[in-house]
Amino acid sequence: MSLAGALWFAVQDDLFTNGMSNNTSPSISNTKQDKQPNISEPISAPETDTVLDGLDDRILFQCLHLNRQCLRFIVDFIQARLKKDVFAQTSSEANILAALAYYAHGSFPSKITQQLGIDQAAAGEAVNSITKLLSDLSPDFITFPNSYNDRMGAAQAFKNLSGIPHVVGVLGYLHVKVSPPVGEEHMYMNTLGYHSVMMQVIFDVDGNLLSLEQCCPGGTPEQTVWENSDIGRQFSIFQHGHTWVVGSRSLLGCGHVLTPVEAFRIKNNAALRFNKAHAQLHGRAQQVFGSLKSRFQCLRDVGPIQSPESVAYSIKACCVLHNICKKFSVPLPLDFSAEPLHPPSEVVNILAEQPFDYMEDTKEEMIEMFFNAAEDGNE
């Protein structure tokens, strides 16, 4: 769902068209029955040796945090897309690999630049152009399940895992450490005590990213971000039906966001059981965001910035690559570490003490229907 079949079909068409002009034969089915291409299979490379062919698998994973199959797709895709844009400069395979090495480490490892035979200036230019390209393509690679069947499929997967019905995604906020503009430090201070830029993210049960928007200073209240986001407005007009996203206590009272039951509202074991299931789902943000920062270590600390928008391109580019990695089942680096969850702000704690929340009635009915029955069955 996170990578629409139509997109992959278009990618294959790009590569096929460019391959024909170069007398190559990319792998693409000619049968009418194949509605969606099998993107798990590698795209055929030109017959001549390439820079990628000259690097062994160990070096590729160590320096780029990607496997060969995934890299071949990314390189072919970027080159095909650049060839379609008459205003864009084509990028060599070495430059693309250098950019991917930068995403992986936040710098240019001398080992990879020496083997690629490029200098720092060329590599830096490649990072800028490829980051912009991938960022612009994020709406194609990161897509929300808009059809009824896709939503029901997502909801069933979440229900099988947690017992919570009608959940189509987990809502979280990815924080990227930055050095903020002078005089604006307070705006960027998050609840874990460091300066950051935050991006609103929704992901599915497998960790595929479904929605990505609203890059803003790390001190921005999560409620404000959700309510002003396009996806938040879509839920408010029931564009995605009667479904939920799972969110933290910071989003208490936000429409269509399923938050845990507050301590003062817990009256039975069913509520405790629900909170455990909720924590199981929301806690997956630690794995997803940890995966992003471990594979793309440029997201661990961006350094000095001028504005959140200046960081948004890099975040979006890495998120596009994350979804591609999921499609190709690329393993995580050995130094993977989970990302800590951010506690709610003091303002949210005050709001939590209010006696009325229009979402609570719906949530209580759901807990009564699904978690009392589950509890009784286990007694």
mmCIF file of N, CA, C and O in Angstrom, residues 252-336:
data_model
loop_
_atom_site.group_PDB
_atom_site.id
_atom_site.type_symbol
_atom_site.label_atom_id
_atom_site.label_comp_id
_atom_site.label_asym_id
_atom_site.label_seq_id
_atom_site.Cartn_x
_atom_site.Cartn_y
_atom_site.Cartn_z
ATOM 1 N N LEU A 252 -4.513 13.722 22.858
ATOM 2 C CA LEU A 252 -5.783 13.535 23.549
ATOM 3 C C LEU A 252 -6.821 14.535 23.047
ATOM 4 O O LEU A 252 -6.572 15.733 23.008
ATOM 5 N N GLY A 253 -7.976 14.035 22.626
ATOM 6 C CA GLY A 253 -9.051 14.903 22.167
ATOM 7 C C GLY A 253 -9.045 15.189 20.678
ATOM 8 O O GLY A 253 -9.979 15.791 20.168
ATOM 9 N N CYS A 254 -8.009 14.761 19.975
ATOM 10 C CA CYS A 254 -7.953 14.983 18.524
ATOM 11 C C CYS A 254 -8.847 13.969 17.811
ATOM 12 O O CYS A 254 -8.838 12.782 18.137
ATOM 13 N N GLY A 255 -9.606 14.438 16.842
ATOM 14 C CA GLY A 255 -10.521 13.572 16.121
ATOM 15 C C GLY A 255 -9.829 12.434 15.398
ATOM 16 O O GLY A 255 -8.798 12.637 14.759
ATOM 17 N N HIS A 256 -10.396 11.230 15.527
ATOM 18 C CA HIS A 256 -9.934 10.016 14.852
ATOM 19 C C HIS A 256 -8.558 9.547 15.317
ATOM 20 O O HIS A 256 -7.960 8.687 14.682
ATOM 21 N N VAL A 257 -8.057 10.109 16.417
ATOM 22 C CA VAL A 257 -6.796 9.638 16.987
ATOM 23 C C VAL A 257 -7.109 8.850 18.250
ATOM 24 O O VAL A 257 -7.682 9.385 19.208
ATOM 25 N N LEU A 258 -6.729 7.589 18.247
ATOM 26 C CA LEU A 258 -7.009 6.704 19.367
ATOM 27 C C LEU A 258 -5.850 6.795 20.361
ATOM 28 O O LEU A 258 -4.736 6.369 20.074
ATOM 29 N N THR A 259 -6.121 7.391 21.512
ATOM 30 C CA THR A 259 -5.108 7.577 22.550
ATOM 31 C C THR A 259 -5.359 6.600 23.700
ATOM 32 O O THR A 259 -6.454 6.042 23.822
ATOM 33 N N PRO A 260 -4.387 6.365 24.569
ATOM 34 C CA PRO A 260 -4.618 5.461 25.701
ATOM 35 C C PRO A 260 -5.624 6.043 26.685
ATOM 36 O O PRO A 260 -5.843 7.255 26.731
ATOM 37 N N VAL A 261 -6.238 5.176 27.461
ATOM 38 C CA VAL A 261 -7.166 5.620 28.496
ATOM 39 C C VAL A 261 -6.371 6.271 29.619
ATOM 40 O O VAL A 261 -5.388 5.699 30.115
ATOM 41 N N GLU A 262 -6.777 7.488 30.014
ATOM 42 C CA GLU A 262 -6.088 8.189 31.093
ATOM 43 C C GLU A 262 -6.283 7.455 32.421
ATOM 44 O O GLU A 262 -7.308 6.806 32.643
ATOM 45 N N ALA A 263 -5.313 7.581 33.311
ATOM 46 C CA ALA A 263 -5.324 6.828 34.567
ATOM 47 C C ALA A 263 -6.595 7.071 35.368
ATOM 48 O O ALA A 263 -7.173 6.132 35.932
ATOM 49 N N PHE A 264 -7.059 8.321 35.401
ATOM 50 C CA PHE A 264 -8.230 8.622 36.229
ATOM 51 C C PHE A 264 -9.525 8.105 35.599
ATOM 52 O O PHE A 264 -10.572 8.097 36.237
ATOM 53 N N ARG A 265 -9.473 7.644 34.341
ATOM 54 C CA ARG A 265 -10.655 7.096 33.674
ATOM 55 C C ARG A 265 -10.704 5.561 33.717
ATOM 56 O O ARG A 265 -11.704 4.967 33.328
ATOM 57 N N ILE A 266 -9.632 4.936 34.131
ATOM 58 C CA ILE A 266 -9.592 3.472 34.130
ATOM 59 C C ILE A 266 -10.477 2.934 35.251
ATOM 60 O O ILE A 266 -10.268 3.225 36.428
ATOM 61 N N LYS A 267 -11.483 2.132 34.866
ATOM 62 C CA LYS A 267 -12.449 1.615 35.836
ATOM 63 C C LYS A 267 -12.492 0.100 35.874
ATOM 64 O O LYS A 267 -13.136 -0.476 36.755
ATOM 65 N N ASN A 268 -11.852 -0.566 34.921
ATOM 66 C CA ASN A 268 -11.905 -2.026 34.890
ATOM 67 C C ASN A 268 -10.681 -2.583 34.164
ATOM 68 O O ASN A 268 -9.869 -1.836 33.614
ATOM 69 N N ASN A 269 -10.590 -3.903 34.156
ATOM 70 C CA ASN A 269 -9.453 -4.559 33.519
ATOM 71 C C ASN A 269 -9.485 -4.424 32.005
ATOM 72 O O ASN A 269 -8.439 -4.534 31.357
ATOM 73 N N ALA A 270 -10.673 -4.214 31.441
ATOM 74 C CA ALA A 270 -10.760 -4.062 29.991
ATOM 75 C C ALA A 270 -9.980 -2.833 29.530
ATOM 76 O O ALA A 270 -9.302 -2.865 28.497
ATOM 77 N N ALA A 271 -10.053 -1.751 30.295
ATOM 78 C CA ALA A 271 -9.311 -0.532 29.943
ATOM 79 C C ALA A 271 -7.809 -0.776 30.053
ATOM 80 O O ALA A 271 -7.029 -0.285 29.217
ATOM 81 N N LEU A 272 -7.405 -1.524 31.083
ATOM 82 C CA LEU A 272 -5.986 -1.835 31.221
ATOM 83 C C LEU A 272 -5.515 -2.711 30.063
ATOM 84 O O LEU A 272 -4.402 -2.523 29.538
ATOM 85 N N ARG A 273 -6.368 -3.635 29.679
ATOM 86 C CA ARG A 273 -6.048 -4.521 28.564
ATOM 87 C C ARG A 273 -5.914 -3.714 27.272
ATOM 88 O O ARG A 273 -5.008 -3.941 26.466
ATOM 89 N N PHE A 274 -6.815 -2.761 27.086
ATOM 90 C CA PHE A 274 -6.733 -1.898 25.906
ATOM 91 C C PHE A 274 -5.444 -1.080 25.917
ATOM 92 O O PHE A 274 -4.774 -0.950 24.890
ATOM 93 N N ASN A 275 -5.099 -0.503 27.053
ATOM 94 C CA ASN A 275 -3.880 0.300 27.132
ATOM 95 C C ASN A 275 -2.634 -0.524 26.783
ATOM 96 O O ASN A 275 -1.697 -0.009 26.162
ATOM 97 N N LYS A 276 -2.636 -1.776 27.176
ATOM 98 C CA LYS A 276 -1.498 -2.635 26.838
ATOM 99 C C LYS A 276 -1.424 -2.854 25.333
ATOM 100 O O LYS A 276 -0.333 -2.801 24.738
ATOM 101 N N ALA A 277 -2.585 -3.076 24.712
ATOM 102 C CA ALA A 277 -2.616 -3.260 23.259
ATOM 103 C C ALA A 277 -2.224 -1.976 22.540
ATOM 104 O O ALA A 277 -1.511 -1.996 21.531
ATOM 105 N N HIS A 278 -2.697 -0.847 23.057
ATOM 106 C CA HIS A 278 -2.354 0.450 22.473
ATOM 107 C C HIS A 278 -0.842 0.686 22.540
ATOM 108 O O HIS A 278 -0.218 1.123 21.565
ATOM 109 N N ALA A 279 -0.254 0.394 23.693
ATOM 110 C CA ALA A 279 1.187 0.588 23.861
ATOM 111 C C ALA A 279 1.973 -0.307 22.914
ATOM 112 O O ALA A 279 3.038 0.083 22.412
ATOM 113 N N GLN A 280 1.448 -1.495 22.656
ATOM 114 C CA GLN A 280 2.113 -2.411 21.732
ATOM 115 C C GLN A 280 2.191 -1.803 20.329
ATOM 116 O O GLN A 280 3.222 -1.899 19.659
ATOM 117 N N LEU A 281 1.100 -1.151 19.898
ATOM 118 C CA LEU A 281 1.085 -0.542 18.569
ATOM 119 C C LEU A 281 1.888 0.753 18.537
ATOM 120 O O LEU A 281 2.745 0.936 17.665
ATOM 121 N N HIS A 282 1.621 1.649 19.472
ATOM 122 C CA HIS A 282 2.302 2.937 19.438
ATOM 123 C C HIS A 282 3.799 2.771 19.677
ATOM 124 O O HIS A 282 4.615 3.539 19.137
ATOM 125 N N GLY A 283 4.171 1.778 20.451
ATOM 126 C CA GLY A 283 5.583 1.541 20.719
ATOM 127 C C GLY A 283 6.375 1.133 19.493
ATOM 128 O O GLY A 283 7.613 1.195 19.494
ATOM 129 N N ARG A 284 5.673 0.737 18.425
ATOM 130 C CA ARG A 284 6.373 0.358 17.198
ATOM 131 C C ARG A 284 7.059 1.558 16.547
ATOM 132 O O ARG A 284 7.929 1.378 15.684
ATOM 133 N N ALA A 285 6.691 2.760 16.980
ATOM 134 C CA ALA A 285 7.385 3.954 16.476
ATOM 135 C C ALA A 285 8.861 3.912 16.849
ATOM 136 O O ALA A 285 9.705 4.439 16.112
ATOM 137 N N GLN A 286 9.191 3.305 17.972
ATOM 138 C CA GLN A 286 10.596 3.188 18.365
ATOM 139 C C GLN A 286 11.394 2.388 17.338
ATOM 140 O O GLN A 286 12.532 2.727 17.010
ATOM 141 N N GLN A 287 10.781 1.334 16.819
ATOM 142 C CA GLN A 287 11.442 0.495 15.818
ATOM 143 C C GLN A 287 11.527 1.211 14.475
ATOM 144 O O GLN A 287 12.573 1.226 13.831
ATOM 145 N N VAL A 288 10.409 1.821 14.051
ATOM 146 C CA VAL A 288 10.363 2.468 12.741
ATOM 147 C C VAL A 288 11.318 3.655 12.690
ATOM 148 O O VAL A 288 12.126 3.786 11.748
ATOM 149 N N PHE A 289 11.237 4.544 13.682
ATOM 150 C CA PHE A 289 12.112 5.719 13.686
ATOM 151 C C PHE A 289 13.568 5.320 13.943
ATOM 152 O O PHE A 289 14.497 5.934 13.415
ATOM 153 N N GLY A 290 13.759 4.287 14.756
ATOM 154 C CA GLY A 290 15.106 3.776 14.954
ATOM 155 C C GLY A 290 15.685 3.206 13.673
ATOM 156 O O GLY A 290 16.875 3.368 13.384
ATOM 157 N N SER A 291 14.840 2.539 12.881
ATOM 158 C CA SER A 291 15.278 2.009 11.590
ATOM 159 C C SER A 291 15.718 3.137 10.666
ATOM 160 O O SER A 291 16.756 3.046 10.000
ATOM 161 N N LEU A 292 14.932 4.200 10.624
ATOM 162 C CA LEU A 292 15.267 5.342 9.773
ATOM 163 C C LEU A 292 16.613 5.948 10.164
ATOM 164 O O LEU A 292 17.476 6.186 9.308
ATOM 165 N N LYS A 293 16.805 6.174 11.450
ATOM 166 C CA LYS A 293 18.036 6.843 11.896
ATOM 167 C C LYS A 293 19.245 5.914 11.880
ATOM 168 O O LYS A 293 20.382 6.390 11.790
ATOM 169 N N SER A 294 19.038 4.611 11.975
ATOM 170 C CA SER A 294 20.160 3.678 11.924
ATOM 171 C C SER A 294 20.613 3.449 10.488
ATOM 172 O O SER A 294 21.810 3.382 10.214
ATOM 173 N N ARG A 295 19.658 3.345 9.569
ATOM 174 C CA ARG A 295 20.019 3.130 8.174
ATOM 175 C C ARG A 295 20.501 4.426 7.517
ATOM 176 O O ARG A 295 21.423 4.431 6.709
ATOM 177 N N PHE A 296 19.851 5.546 7.882
ATOM 178 C CA PHE A 296 20.189 6.848 7.303
ATOM 179 C C PHE A 296 20.671 7.762 8.431
ATOM 180 O O PHE A 296 19.905 8.555 8.985
ATOM 181 N N GLN A 297 21.934 7.624 8.773
ATOM 182 C CA GLN A 297 22.465 8.294 9.953
ATOM 183 C C GLN A 297 22.615 9.802 9.767
ATOM 184 O O GLN A 297 22.896 10.514 10.732
ATOM 185 N N CYS A 298 22.384 10.300 8.552
ATOM 186 C CA CYS A 298 22.336 11.749 8.355
ATOM 187 C C CYS A 298 21.188 12.362 9.140
ATOM 188 O O CYS A 298 21.175 13.571 9.408
ATOM 189 N N LEU A 299 20.198 11.546 9.549
ATOM 190 C CA LEU A 299 19.048 12.035 10.308
ATOM 191 C C LEU A 299 19.320 12.092 11.813
ATOM 192 O O LEU A 299 18.461 12.527 12.562
ATOM 193 N N ARG A 300 20.480 11.652 12.245
ATOM 194 C CA ARG A 300 20.770 11.691 13.682
ATOM 195 C C ARG A 300 21.099 13.102 14.155
ATOM 196 O O ARG A 300 20.778 13.469 15.285
ATOM 197 N N ASP A 301 21.752 13.875 13.316
ATOM 198 C CA ASP A 301 22.091 15.254 13.683
ATOM 199 C C ASP A 301 22.394 16.023 12.403
ATOM 200 O O ASP A 301 23.405 15.779 11.746
ATOM 201 N N VAL A 302 21.503 16.932 12.042
ATOM 202 C CA VAL A 302 21.660 17.693 10.799
ATOM 203 C C VAL A 302 22.638 18.847 10.972
ATOM 204 O O VAL A 302 23.291 19.276 10.026
ATOM 205 N N GLY A 303 22.742 19.358 12.215
ATOM 206 C CA GLY A 303 23.610 20.499 12.452
ATOM 207 C C GLY A 303 22.873 21.819 12.278
ATOM 208 O O GLY A 303 21.638 21.872 12.370
ATOM 209 N N PRO A 304 23.580 22.923 12.018
ATOM 210 C CA PRO A 304 22.941 24.242 11.888
ATOM 211 C C PRO A 304 21.941 24.280 10.735
ATOM 212 O O PRO A 304 22.200 23.745 9.655
ATOM 213 N N ILE A 305 20.793 24.910 10.984
ATOM 214 C CA ILE A 305 19.760 25.031 9.950
ATOM 215 C C ILE A 305 19.264 26.471 9.889
ATOM 216 O O ILE A 305 19.447 27.257 10.821
ATOM 217 N N GLN A 306 18.616 26.798 8.776
ATOM 218 C CA GLN A 306 17.985 28.097 8.608
ATOM 219 C C GLN A 306 16.493 28.037 8.924
ATOM 220 O O GLN A 306 15.919 28.992 9.428
ATOM 221 N N SER A 307 15.864 26.886 8.620
ATOM 222 C CA SER A 307 14.418 26.727 8.822
ATOM 223 C C SER A 307 14.085 25.249 8.763
ATOM 224 O O SER A 307 14.887 24.439 8.265
ATOM 225 N N PRO A 308 12.903 24.837 9.259
ATOM 226 C CA PRO A 308 12.504 23.423 9.138
ATOM 227 C C PRO A 308 12.449 22.959 7.689
ATOM 228 O O PRO A 308 12.762 21.799 7.401
ATOM 229 N N GLU A 309 12.046 23.860 6.791
ATOM 230 C CA GLU A 309 11.935 23.486 5.387
ATOM 231 C C GLU A 309 13.276 23.041 4.810
ATOM 232 O O GLU A 309 13.333 22.191 3.911
ATOM 233 N N SER A 310 14.366 23.607 5.333
ATOM 234 C CA SER A 310 15.682 23.242 4.825
ATOM 235 C C SER A 310 16.063 21.814 5.208
ATOM 236 O O SER A 310 16.949 21.218 4.593
ATOM 237 N N VAL A 311 15.407 21.259 6.225
ATOM 238 C CA VAL A 311 15.662 19.882 6.656
ATOM 239 C C VAL A 311 14.659 18.920 6.020
ATOM 240 O O VAL A 311 14.938 17.730 5.863
ATOM 241 N N ALA A 312 13.506 19.432 5.625
ATOM 242 C CA ALA A 312 12.416 18.586 5.137
ATOM 243 C C ALA A 312 12.830 17.755 3.930
ATOM 244 O O ALA A 312 12.434 16.588 3.795
ATOM 245 N N TYR A 313 13.621 18.334 3.017
ATOM 246 C CA TYR A 313 14.046 17.600 1.828
ATOM 247 C C TYR A 313 14.796 16.321 2.213
ATOM 248 O O TYR A 313 14.541 15.242 1.655
ATOM 249 N N SER A 314 15.723 16.440 3.154
ATOM 250 C CA SER A 314 16.518 15.274 3.557
ATOM 251 C C SER A 314 15.644 14.222 4.227
ATOM 252 O O SER A 314 15.799 13.014 3.977
ATOM 253 N N ILE A 315 14.725 14.650 5.094
ATOM 254 C CA ILE A 315 13.841 13.697 5.779
ATOM 255 C C ILE A 315 12.984 12.960 4.763
ATOM 256 O O ILE A 315 12.861 11.725 4.801
ATOM 257 N N LYS A 316 12.388 13.690 3.838
ATOM 258 C CA LYS A 316 11.520 13.055 2.838
ATOM 259 C C LYS A 316 12.293 12.093 1.954
ATOM 260 O O LYS A 316 11.808 11.009 1.622
ATOM 261 N N ALA A 317 13.503 12.500 1.544
ATOM 262 C CA ALA A 317 14.317 11.626 0.700
ATOM 263 C C ALA A 317 14.615 10.309 1.412
ATOM 264 O O ALA A 317 14.495 9.222 0.828
ATOM 265 N N CYS A 318 14.994 10.391 2.680
ATOM 266 C CA CYS A 318 15.308 9.179 3.443
ATOM 267 C C CYS A 318 14.061 8.331 3.668
ATOM 268 O O CYS A 318 14.145 7.090 3.690
ATOM 269 N N CYS A 319 12.915 8.963 3.825
ATOM 270 C CA CYS A 319 11.676 8.214 4.010
ATOM 271 C C CYS A 319 11.278 7.475 2.735
ATOM 272 O O CYS A 319 10.754 6.350 2.786
ATOM 273 N N VAL A 320 11.511 8.083 1.582
ATOM 274 C CA VAL A 320 11.278 7.394 0.305
ATOM 275 C C VAL A 320 12.175 6.161 0.222
ATOM 276 O O VAL A 320 11.724 5.053 -0.118
ATOM 277 N N LEU A 321 13.445 6.333 0.547
ATOM 278 C CA LEU A 321 14.386 5.208 0.510
ATOM 279 C C LEU A 321 14.009 4.136 1.526
ATOM 280 O O LEU A 321 14.194 2.936 1.279
ATOM 281 N N HIS A 322 13.460 4.559 2.673
ATOM 282 C CA HIS A 322 13.004 3.596 3.688
ATOM 283 C C HIS A 322 11.943 2.676 3.104
ATOM 284 O O HIS A 322 12.009 1.443 3.278
ATOM 285 N N ASN A 323 10.962 3.239 2.408
ATOM 286 C CA ASN A 323 9.902 2.410 1.838
ATOM 287 C C ASN A 323 10.437 1.481 0.754
ATOM 288 O O ASN A 323 9.972 0.342 0.617
ATOM 289 N N ILE A 324 11.399 1.961 -0.019
ATOM 290 C CA ILE A 324 12.019 1.095 -1.022
ATOM 291 C C ILE A 324 12.757 -0.050 -0.340
ATOM 292 O O ILE A 324 12.673 -1.211 -0.764
ATOM 293 N N CYS A 325 13.478 0.250 0.740
ATOM 294 C CA CYS A 325 14.175 -0.787 1.498
ATOM 295 C C CYS A 325 13.209 -1.837 2.026
ATOM 296 O O CYS A 325 13.521 -3.041 2.038
ATOM 297 N N LYS A 326 12.045 -1.413 2.477
ATOM 298 C CA LYS A 326 11.047 -2.364 2.970
ATOM 299 C C LYS A 326 10.600 -3.301 1.863
ATOM 300 O O LYS A 326 10.401 -4.504 2.096
ATOM 301 N N LYS A 327 10.449 -2.772 0.654
ATOM 302 C CA LYS A 327 10.022 -3.599 -0.471
ATOM 303 C C LYS A 327 11.067 -4.652 -0.820
ATOM 304 O O LYS A 327 10.737 -5.742 -1.272
ATOM 305 N N PHE A 328 12.340 -4.309 -0.628
ATOM 306 C CA PHE A 328 13.417 -5.232 -0.974
ATOM 307 C C PHE A 328 13.956 -5.981 0.245
ATOM 308 O O PHE A 328 14.985 -6.652 0.150
ATOM 309 N N SER A 329 13.265 -5.861 1.387
ATOM 310 C CA SER A 329 13.631 -6.601 2.603
ATOM 311 C C SER A 329 15.102 -6.429 2.967
ATOM 312 O O SER A 329 15.798 -7.396 3.292
ATOM 313 N N VAL A 330 15.574 -5.174 2.928
ATOM 314 C CA VAL A 330 16.970 -4.894 3.258
ATOM 315 C C VAL A 330 17.139 -4.989 4.775
ATOM 316 O O VAL A 330 16.399 -4.340 5.528
ATOM 317 N N PRO A 331 18.086 -5.773 5.267
ATOM 318 C CA PRO A 331 18.287 -5.872 6.725
ATOM 319 C C PRO A 331 18.810 -4.562 7.302
ATOM 320 O O PRO A 331 19.386 -3.729 6.596
ATOM 321 N N LEU A 332 18.609 -4.400 8.609
ATOM 322 C CA LEU A 332 19.077 -3.193 9.278
ATOM 323 C C LEU A 332 20.574 -3.294 9.583
ATOM 324 O O LEU A 332 21.114 -4.400 9.707
ATOM 325 N N PRO A 333 21.249 -2.147 9.713
ATOM 326 C CA PRO A 333 22.662 -2.176 10.114
ATOM 327 C C PRO A 333 22.838 -2.842 11.478
ATOM 328 O O PRO A 333 21.918 -2.878 12.299
ATOM 329 N N LEU A 334 24.038 -3.337 11.722
ATOM 330 C CA LEU A 334 24.309 -4.031 12.979
ATOM 331 C C LEU A 334 24.215 -3.106 14.183
ATOM 332 O O LEU A 334 23.941 -3.552 15.299
ATOM 333 N N ASP A 335 24.439 -1.805 13.969
ATOM 334 C CA ASP A 335 24.396 -0.859 15.092
ATOM 335 C C ASP A 335 23.010 -0.238 15.263
ATOM 336 O O ASP A 335 22.881 0.856 15.803
ATOM 337 N N PHE A 336 21.974 -0.961 14.847
ATOM 338 C CA PHE A 336 20.599 -0.459 15.019
ATOM 339 C C PHE A 336 20.309 -0.163 16.486
ATOM 340 O O PHE A 336 20.682 -0.919 17.377
#
